[in-house]
Tab-separated table of C-alpha atoms and ligand atoms in Angstrom:
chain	number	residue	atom	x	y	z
R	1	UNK	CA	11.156	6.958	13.015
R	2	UNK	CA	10.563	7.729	16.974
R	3	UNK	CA	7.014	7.328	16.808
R	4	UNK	CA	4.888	4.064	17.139
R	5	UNK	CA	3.556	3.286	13.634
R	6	UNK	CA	-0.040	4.128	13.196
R	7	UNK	CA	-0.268	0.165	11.685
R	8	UNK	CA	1.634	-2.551	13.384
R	9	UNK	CA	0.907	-6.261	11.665
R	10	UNK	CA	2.463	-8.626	13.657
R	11	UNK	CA	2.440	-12.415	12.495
R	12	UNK	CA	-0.798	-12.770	11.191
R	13	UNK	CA	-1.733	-16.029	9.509
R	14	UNK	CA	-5.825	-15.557	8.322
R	15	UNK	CA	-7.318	-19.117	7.128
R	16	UNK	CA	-10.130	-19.943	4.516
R	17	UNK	CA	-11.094	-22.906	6.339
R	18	UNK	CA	-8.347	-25.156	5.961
R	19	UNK	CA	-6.640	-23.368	3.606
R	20	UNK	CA	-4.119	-21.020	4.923
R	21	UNK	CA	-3.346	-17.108	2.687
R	22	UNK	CA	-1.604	-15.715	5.518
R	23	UNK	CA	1.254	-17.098	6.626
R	24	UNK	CA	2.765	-14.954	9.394
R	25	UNK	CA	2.622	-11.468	7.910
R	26	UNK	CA	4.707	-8.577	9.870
R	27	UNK	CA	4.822	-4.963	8.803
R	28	UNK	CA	4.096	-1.255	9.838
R	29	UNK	CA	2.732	1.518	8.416
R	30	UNK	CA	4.012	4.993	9.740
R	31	UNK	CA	1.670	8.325	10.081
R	32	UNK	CA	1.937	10.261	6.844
R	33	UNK	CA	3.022	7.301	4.855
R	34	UNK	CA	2.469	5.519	1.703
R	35	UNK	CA	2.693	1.683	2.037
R	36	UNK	CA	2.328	-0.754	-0.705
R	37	UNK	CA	1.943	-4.054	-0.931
R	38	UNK	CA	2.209	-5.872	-4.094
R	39	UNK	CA	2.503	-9.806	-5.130
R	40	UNK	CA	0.859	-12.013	-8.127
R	41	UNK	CA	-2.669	-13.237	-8.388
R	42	UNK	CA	-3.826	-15.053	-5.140
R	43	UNK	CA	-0.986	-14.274	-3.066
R	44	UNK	CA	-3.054	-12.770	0.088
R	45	UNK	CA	-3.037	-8.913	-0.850
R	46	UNK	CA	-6.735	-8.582	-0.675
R	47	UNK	CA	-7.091	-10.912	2.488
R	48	UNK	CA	-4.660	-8.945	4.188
R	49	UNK	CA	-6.493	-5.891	3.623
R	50	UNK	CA	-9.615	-7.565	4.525
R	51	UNK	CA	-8.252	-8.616	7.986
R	52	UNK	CA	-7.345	-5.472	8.838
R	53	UNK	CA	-10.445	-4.824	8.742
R	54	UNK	CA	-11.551	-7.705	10.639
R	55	UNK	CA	-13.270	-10.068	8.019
R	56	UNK	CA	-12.031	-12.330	7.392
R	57	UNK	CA	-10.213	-12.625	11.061
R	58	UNK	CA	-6.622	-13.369	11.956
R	59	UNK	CA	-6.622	-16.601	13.445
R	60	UNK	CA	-3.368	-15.630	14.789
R	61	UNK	CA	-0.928	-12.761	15.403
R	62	UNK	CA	-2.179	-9.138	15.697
R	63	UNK	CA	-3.060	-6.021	14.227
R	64	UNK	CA	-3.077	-2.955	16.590
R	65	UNK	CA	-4.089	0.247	14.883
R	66	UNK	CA	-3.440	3.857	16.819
R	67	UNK	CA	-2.013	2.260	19.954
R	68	UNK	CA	-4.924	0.166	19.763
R	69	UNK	CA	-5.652	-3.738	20.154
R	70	UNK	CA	-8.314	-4.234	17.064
R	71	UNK	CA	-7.455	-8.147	16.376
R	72	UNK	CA	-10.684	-9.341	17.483
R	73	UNK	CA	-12.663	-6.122	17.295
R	74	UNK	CA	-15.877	-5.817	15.180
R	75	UNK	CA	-15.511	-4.582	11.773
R	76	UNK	CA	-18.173	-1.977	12.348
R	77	UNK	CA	-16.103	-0.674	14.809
R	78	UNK	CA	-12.950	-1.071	13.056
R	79	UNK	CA	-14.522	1.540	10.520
R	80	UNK	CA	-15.544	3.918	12.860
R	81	UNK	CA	-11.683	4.563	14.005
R	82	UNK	CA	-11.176	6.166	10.901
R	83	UNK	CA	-9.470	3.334	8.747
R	84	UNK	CA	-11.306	3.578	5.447
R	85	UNK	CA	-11.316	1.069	2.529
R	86	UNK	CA	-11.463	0.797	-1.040
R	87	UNK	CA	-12.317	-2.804	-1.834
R	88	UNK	CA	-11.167	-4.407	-5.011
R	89	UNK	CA	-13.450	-4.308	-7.717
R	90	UNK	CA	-14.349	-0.925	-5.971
R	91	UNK	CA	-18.105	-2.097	-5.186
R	92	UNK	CA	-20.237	1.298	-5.627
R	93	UNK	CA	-23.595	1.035	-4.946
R	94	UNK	CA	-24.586	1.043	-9.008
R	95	UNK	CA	-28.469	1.948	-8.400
R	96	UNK	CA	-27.143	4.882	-6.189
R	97	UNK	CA	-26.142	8.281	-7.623
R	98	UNK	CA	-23.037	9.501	-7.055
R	99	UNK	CA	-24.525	11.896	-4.558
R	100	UNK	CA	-26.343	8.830	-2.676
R	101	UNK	CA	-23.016	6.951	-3.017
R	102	UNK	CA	-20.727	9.846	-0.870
R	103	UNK	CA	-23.395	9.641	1.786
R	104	UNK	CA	-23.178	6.282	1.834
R	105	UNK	CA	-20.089	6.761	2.677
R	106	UNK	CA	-20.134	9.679	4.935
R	107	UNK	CA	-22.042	7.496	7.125
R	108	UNK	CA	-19.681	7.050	9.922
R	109	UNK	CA	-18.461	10.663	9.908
R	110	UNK	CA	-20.350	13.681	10.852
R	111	UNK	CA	-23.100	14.310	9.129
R	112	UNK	CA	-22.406	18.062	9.056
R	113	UNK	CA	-19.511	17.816	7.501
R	114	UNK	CA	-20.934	16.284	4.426
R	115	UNK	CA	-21.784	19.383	2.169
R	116	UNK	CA	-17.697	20.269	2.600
R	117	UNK	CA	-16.527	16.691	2.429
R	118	UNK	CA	-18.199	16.367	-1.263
R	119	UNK	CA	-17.016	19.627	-2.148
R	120	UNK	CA	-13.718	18.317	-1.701
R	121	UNK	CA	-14.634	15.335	-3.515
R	122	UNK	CA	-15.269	16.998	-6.373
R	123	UNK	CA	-12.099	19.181	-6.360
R	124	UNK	CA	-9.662	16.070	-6.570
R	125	UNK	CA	-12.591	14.371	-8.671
R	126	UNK	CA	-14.001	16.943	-11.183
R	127	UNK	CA	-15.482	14.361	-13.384
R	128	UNK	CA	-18.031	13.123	-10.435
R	129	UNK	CA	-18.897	16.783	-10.125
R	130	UNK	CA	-20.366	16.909	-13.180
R	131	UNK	CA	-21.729	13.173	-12.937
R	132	UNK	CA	-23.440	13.660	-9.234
R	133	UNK	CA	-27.106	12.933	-10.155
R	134	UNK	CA	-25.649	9.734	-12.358
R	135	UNK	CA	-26.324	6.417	-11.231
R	136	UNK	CA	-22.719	4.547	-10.321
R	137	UNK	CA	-23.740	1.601	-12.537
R	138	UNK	CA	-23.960	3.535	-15.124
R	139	UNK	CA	-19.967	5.538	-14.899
R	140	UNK	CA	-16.982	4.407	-16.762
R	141	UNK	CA	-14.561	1.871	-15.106
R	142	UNK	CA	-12.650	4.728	-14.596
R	143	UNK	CA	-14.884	7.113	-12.734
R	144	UNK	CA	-16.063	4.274	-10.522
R	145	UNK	CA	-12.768	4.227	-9.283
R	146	UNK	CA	-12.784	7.445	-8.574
R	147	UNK	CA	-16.021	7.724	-7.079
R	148	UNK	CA	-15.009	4.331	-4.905
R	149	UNK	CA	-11.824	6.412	-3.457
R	150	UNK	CA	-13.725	9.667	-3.114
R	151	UNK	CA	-16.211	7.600	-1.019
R	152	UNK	CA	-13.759	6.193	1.122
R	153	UNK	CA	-12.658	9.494	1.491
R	154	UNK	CA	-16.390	10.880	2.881
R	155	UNK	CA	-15.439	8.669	5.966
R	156	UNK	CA	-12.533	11.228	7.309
R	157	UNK	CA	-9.842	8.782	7.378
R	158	UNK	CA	-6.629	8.540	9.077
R	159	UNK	CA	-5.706	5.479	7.546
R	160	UNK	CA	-6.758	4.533	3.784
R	161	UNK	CA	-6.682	1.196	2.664
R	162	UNK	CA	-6.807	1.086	-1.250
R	163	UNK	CA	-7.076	-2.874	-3.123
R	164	UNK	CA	-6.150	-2.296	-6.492
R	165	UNK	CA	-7.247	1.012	-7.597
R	166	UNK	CA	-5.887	0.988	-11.172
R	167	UNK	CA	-7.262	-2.407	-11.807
R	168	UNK	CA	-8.759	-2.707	-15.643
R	169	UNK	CA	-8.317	1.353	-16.250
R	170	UNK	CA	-6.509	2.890	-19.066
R	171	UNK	CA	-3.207	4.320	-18.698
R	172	UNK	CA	-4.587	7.736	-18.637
R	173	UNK	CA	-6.572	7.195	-15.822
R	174	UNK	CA	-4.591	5.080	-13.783
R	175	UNK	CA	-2.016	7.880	-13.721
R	176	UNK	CA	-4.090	10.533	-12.627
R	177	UNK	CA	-5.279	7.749	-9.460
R	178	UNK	CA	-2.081	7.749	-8.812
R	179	UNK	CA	-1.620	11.347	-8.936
R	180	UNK	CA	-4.746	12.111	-6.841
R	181	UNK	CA	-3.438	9.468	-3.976
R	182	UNK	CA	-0.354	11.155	-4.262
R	183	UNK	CA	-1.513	14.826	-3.730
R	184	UNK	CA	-3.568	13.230	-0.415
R	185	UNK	CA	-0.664	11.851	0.818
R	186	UNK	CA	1.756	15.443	0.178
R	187	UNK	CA	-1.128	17.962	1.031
R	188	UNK	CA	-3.100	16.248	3.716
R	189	UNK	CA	-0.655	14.123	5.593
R	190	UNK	CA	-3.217	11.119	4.747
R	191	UNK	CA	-1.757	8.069	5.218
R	192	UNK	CA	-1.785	5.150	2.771
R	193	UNK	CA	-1.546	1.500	2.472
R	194	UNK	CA	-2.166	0.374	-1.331
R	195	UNK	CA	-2.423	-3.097	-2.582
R	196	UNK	CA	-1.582	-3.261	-6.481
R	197	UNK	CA	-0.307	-5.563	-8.828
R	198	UNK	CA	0.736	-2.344	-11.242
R	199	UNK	CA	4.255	-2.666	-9.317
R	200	UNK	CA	5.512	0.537	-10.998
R	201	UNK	CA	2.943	2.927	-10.246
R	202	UNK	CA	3.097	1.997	-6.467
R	203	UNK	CA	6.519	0.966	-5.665
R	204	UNK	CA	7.192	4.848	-7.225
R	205	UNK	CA	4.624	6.055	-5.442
R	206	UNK	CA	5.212	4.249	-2.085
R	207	UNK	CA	7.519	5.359	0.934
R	208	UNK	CA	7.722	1.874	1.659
R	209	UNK	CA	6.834	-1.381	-0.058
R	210	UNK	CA	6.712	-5.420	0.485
R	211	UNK	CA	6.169	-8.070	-1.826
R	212	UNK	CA	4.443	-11.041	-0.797
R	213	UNK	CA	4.872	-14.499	-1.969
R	214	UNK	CA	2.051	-17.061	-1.178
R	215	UNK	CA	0.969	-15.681	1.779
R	216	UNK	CA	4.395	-14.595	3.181
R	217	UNK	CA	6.514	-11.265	3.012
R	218	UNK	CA	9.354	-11.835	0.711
R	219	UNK	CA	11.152	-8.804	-0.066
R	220	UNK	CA	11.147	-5.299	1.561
R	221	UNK	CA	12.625	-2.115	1.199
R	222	UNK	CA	11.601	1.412	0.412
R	223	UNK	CA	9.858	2.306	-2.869
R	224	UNK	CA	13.095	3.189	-5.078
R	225	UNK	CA	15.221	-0.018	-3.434
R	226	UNK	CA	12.546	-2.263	-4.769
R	227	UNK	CA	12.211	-1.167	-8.164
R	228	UNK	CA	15.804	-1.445	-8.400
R	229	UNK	CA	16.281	-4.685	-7.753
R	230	UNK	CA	16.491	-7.598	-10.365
R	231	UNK	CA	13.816	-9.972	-8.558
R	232	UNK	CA	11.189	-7.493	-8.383
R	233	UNK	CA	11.755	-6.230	-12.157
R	234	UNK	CA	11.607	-9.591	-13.224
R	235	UNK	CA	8.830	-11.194	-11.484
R	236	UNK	CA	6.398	-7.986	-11.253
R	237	UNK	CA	7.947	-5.384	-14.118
R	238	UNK	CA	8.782	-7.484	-16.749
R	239	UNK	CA	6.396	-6.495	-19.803
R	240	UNK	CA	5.734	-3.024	-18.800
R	241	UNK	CA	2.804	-2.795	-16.437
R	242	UNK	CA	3.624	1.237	-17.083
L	1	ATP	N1	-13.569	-16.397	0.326
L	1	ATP	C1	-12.563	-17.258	0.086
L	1	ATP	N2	-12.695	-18.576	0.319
L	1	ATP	C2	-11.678	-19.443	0.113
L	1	ATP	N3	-10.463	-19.080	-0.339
L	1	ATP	C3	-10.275	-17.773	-0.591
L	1	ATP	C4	-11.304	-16.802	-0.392
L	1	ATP	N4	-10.825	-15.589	-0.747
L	1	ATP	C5	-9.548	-15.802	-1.140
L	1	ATP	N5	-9.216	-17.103	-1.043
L	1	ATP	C6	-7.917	-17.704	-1.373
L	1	ATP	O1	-6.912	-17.069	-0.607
L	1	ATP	C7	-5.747	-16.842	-1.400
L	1	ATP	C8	-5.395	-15.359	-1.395
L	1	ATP	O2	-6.406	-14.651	-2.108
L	1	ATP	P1	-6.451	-13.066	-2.203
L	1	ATP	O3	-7.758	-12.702	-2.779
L	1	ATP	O4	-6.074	-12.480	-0.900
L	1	ATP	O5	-5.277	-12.805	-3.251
L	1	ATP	P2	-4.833	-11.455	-3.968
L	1	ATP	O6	-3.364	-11.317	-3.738
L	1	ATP	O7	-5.696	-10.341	-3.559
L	1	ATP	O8	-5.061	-11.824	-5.511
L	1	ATP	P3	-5.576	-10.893	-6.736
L	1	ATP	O9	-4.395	-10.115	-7.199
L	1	ATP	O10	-6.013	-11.887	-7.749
L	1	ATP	O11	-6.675	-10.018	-6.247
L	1	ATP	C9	-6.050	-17.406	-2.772
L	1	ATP	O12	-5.504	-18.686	-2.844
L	1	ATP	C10	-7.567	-17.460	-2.821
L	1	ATP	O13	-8.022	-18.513	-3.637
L	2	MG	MG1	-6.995	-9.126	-4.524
């Protein structure tokens, strides 16, 4: 692809203290793309995603975003250039309504845009529709996912950083996650980096995808080339995660 990607990662290594989950991680993510990521338990997906977002920090390396330096930049103002994240274990505000929850996160976007932003919500989202005056706490597993993507979404972003969106959900649901990223991705050129241990759902999903290994890149290839090879099937397919 000609243009510069709207992601570059370039060696970064991000440290708990002493210990060390990134260990020199390279990759891009192209406008209009889906990116994955996947690995085991503790290999570094979520601090990756994390450090893009600047906490915690790369202690090495860089990340430039849209042409743009943001290694060392504030989170706050990471989030305001449109980069928009859906943290593992989704973190709604559960004592908010759903309502309270998309203005919550419509806070760095334009205020006037909100009435049309949740009305577009609630079109990929029809369940929240009819849950808006519900308290988050109080949704299924399933519709707090949804509600923790469709708030990502209230920020207007170019980039959308996803940790493990079909973690603990049914089948059902996870497939129509998947489907709703999906139809972003087609119908609104949004582009996507998503961090999942359900290798099949993503690496199908995913224009491109890399597997990391204790902190390091291992494998990469497009979406189709991974699941195809024996490696990935045995380490992250075996047993069905579809
Ligand atoms: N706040 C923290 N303090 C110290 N170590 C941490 C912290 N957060 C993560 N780690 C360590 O960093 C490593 C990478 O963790 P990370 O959460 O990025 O993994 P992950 O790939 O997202 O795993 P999972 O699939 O379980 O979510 C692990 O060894 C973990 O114990
Ligand atoms: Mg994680």
């Amino acid at each position: 692809m000609s243009s510069p990607p709207l992601l570059q990662i370039r060696d970064v290594e991000t440290f708990y203290g002493k210990i060390q989950a990134l260990r020199g991680i390279t990759l891009d993510v192209h406008e209009g793309e889906i990116v994955t990521l996947i690995g085991a338990n503790g290999a570094g997906k979520s601090t990756l995603m994390m450090t893009i977002c600047g906490d915690p920090r790369a202690r090495s390396g860089q990340i430039v975003y849209d042409g743009r330096d943001i290694t060392r930049l504030p989170t706050h103002e990471i989030m305001r250039l449109r980069i928009s994240q859906s943290p593992e274990g989704r973190r709604i505000f559960p004592r908010m309504t759903v309502n309270e929850n998309l203005l919550m996160g419509a806070a760095v976007a334009d205020p006037e845009h909100f009435e049309e932003d949740a009305a577009r919500a609630f079109e990929l989202f029809p369940r929240l529709k009819d849950r808006k005056d519900q308290r988050g706490g109080t949704l299924s597993g399933g519709e707090q996912q949804m509600l923790a993507i469709a708030r990502a979404l209230m920020a207007r972003p170019k980039l959308l950083l996803l940790d493990e969106p079909s973690l603990g959900l049914a089948p059902l649901v996870v497939k129509q996650i998947f489907e709703v990223i999906k139809e972003l991705n087609e119908k609104q050129g949004l582009t996507v980096f998503l961090v999942e241990q359900n290798a099949y759902h993503a690496l199908k999903l995913a224009h491109q995808g890399h597997v990391i290994v204790n902190g390091k890149i291992t494998m990469s290839g497009t979406g189709a080339e991974l699941l195809a090879r024996e490696e990935v099937r045995a380490a992250y397919l075996e047993g069905g995660a579809h």
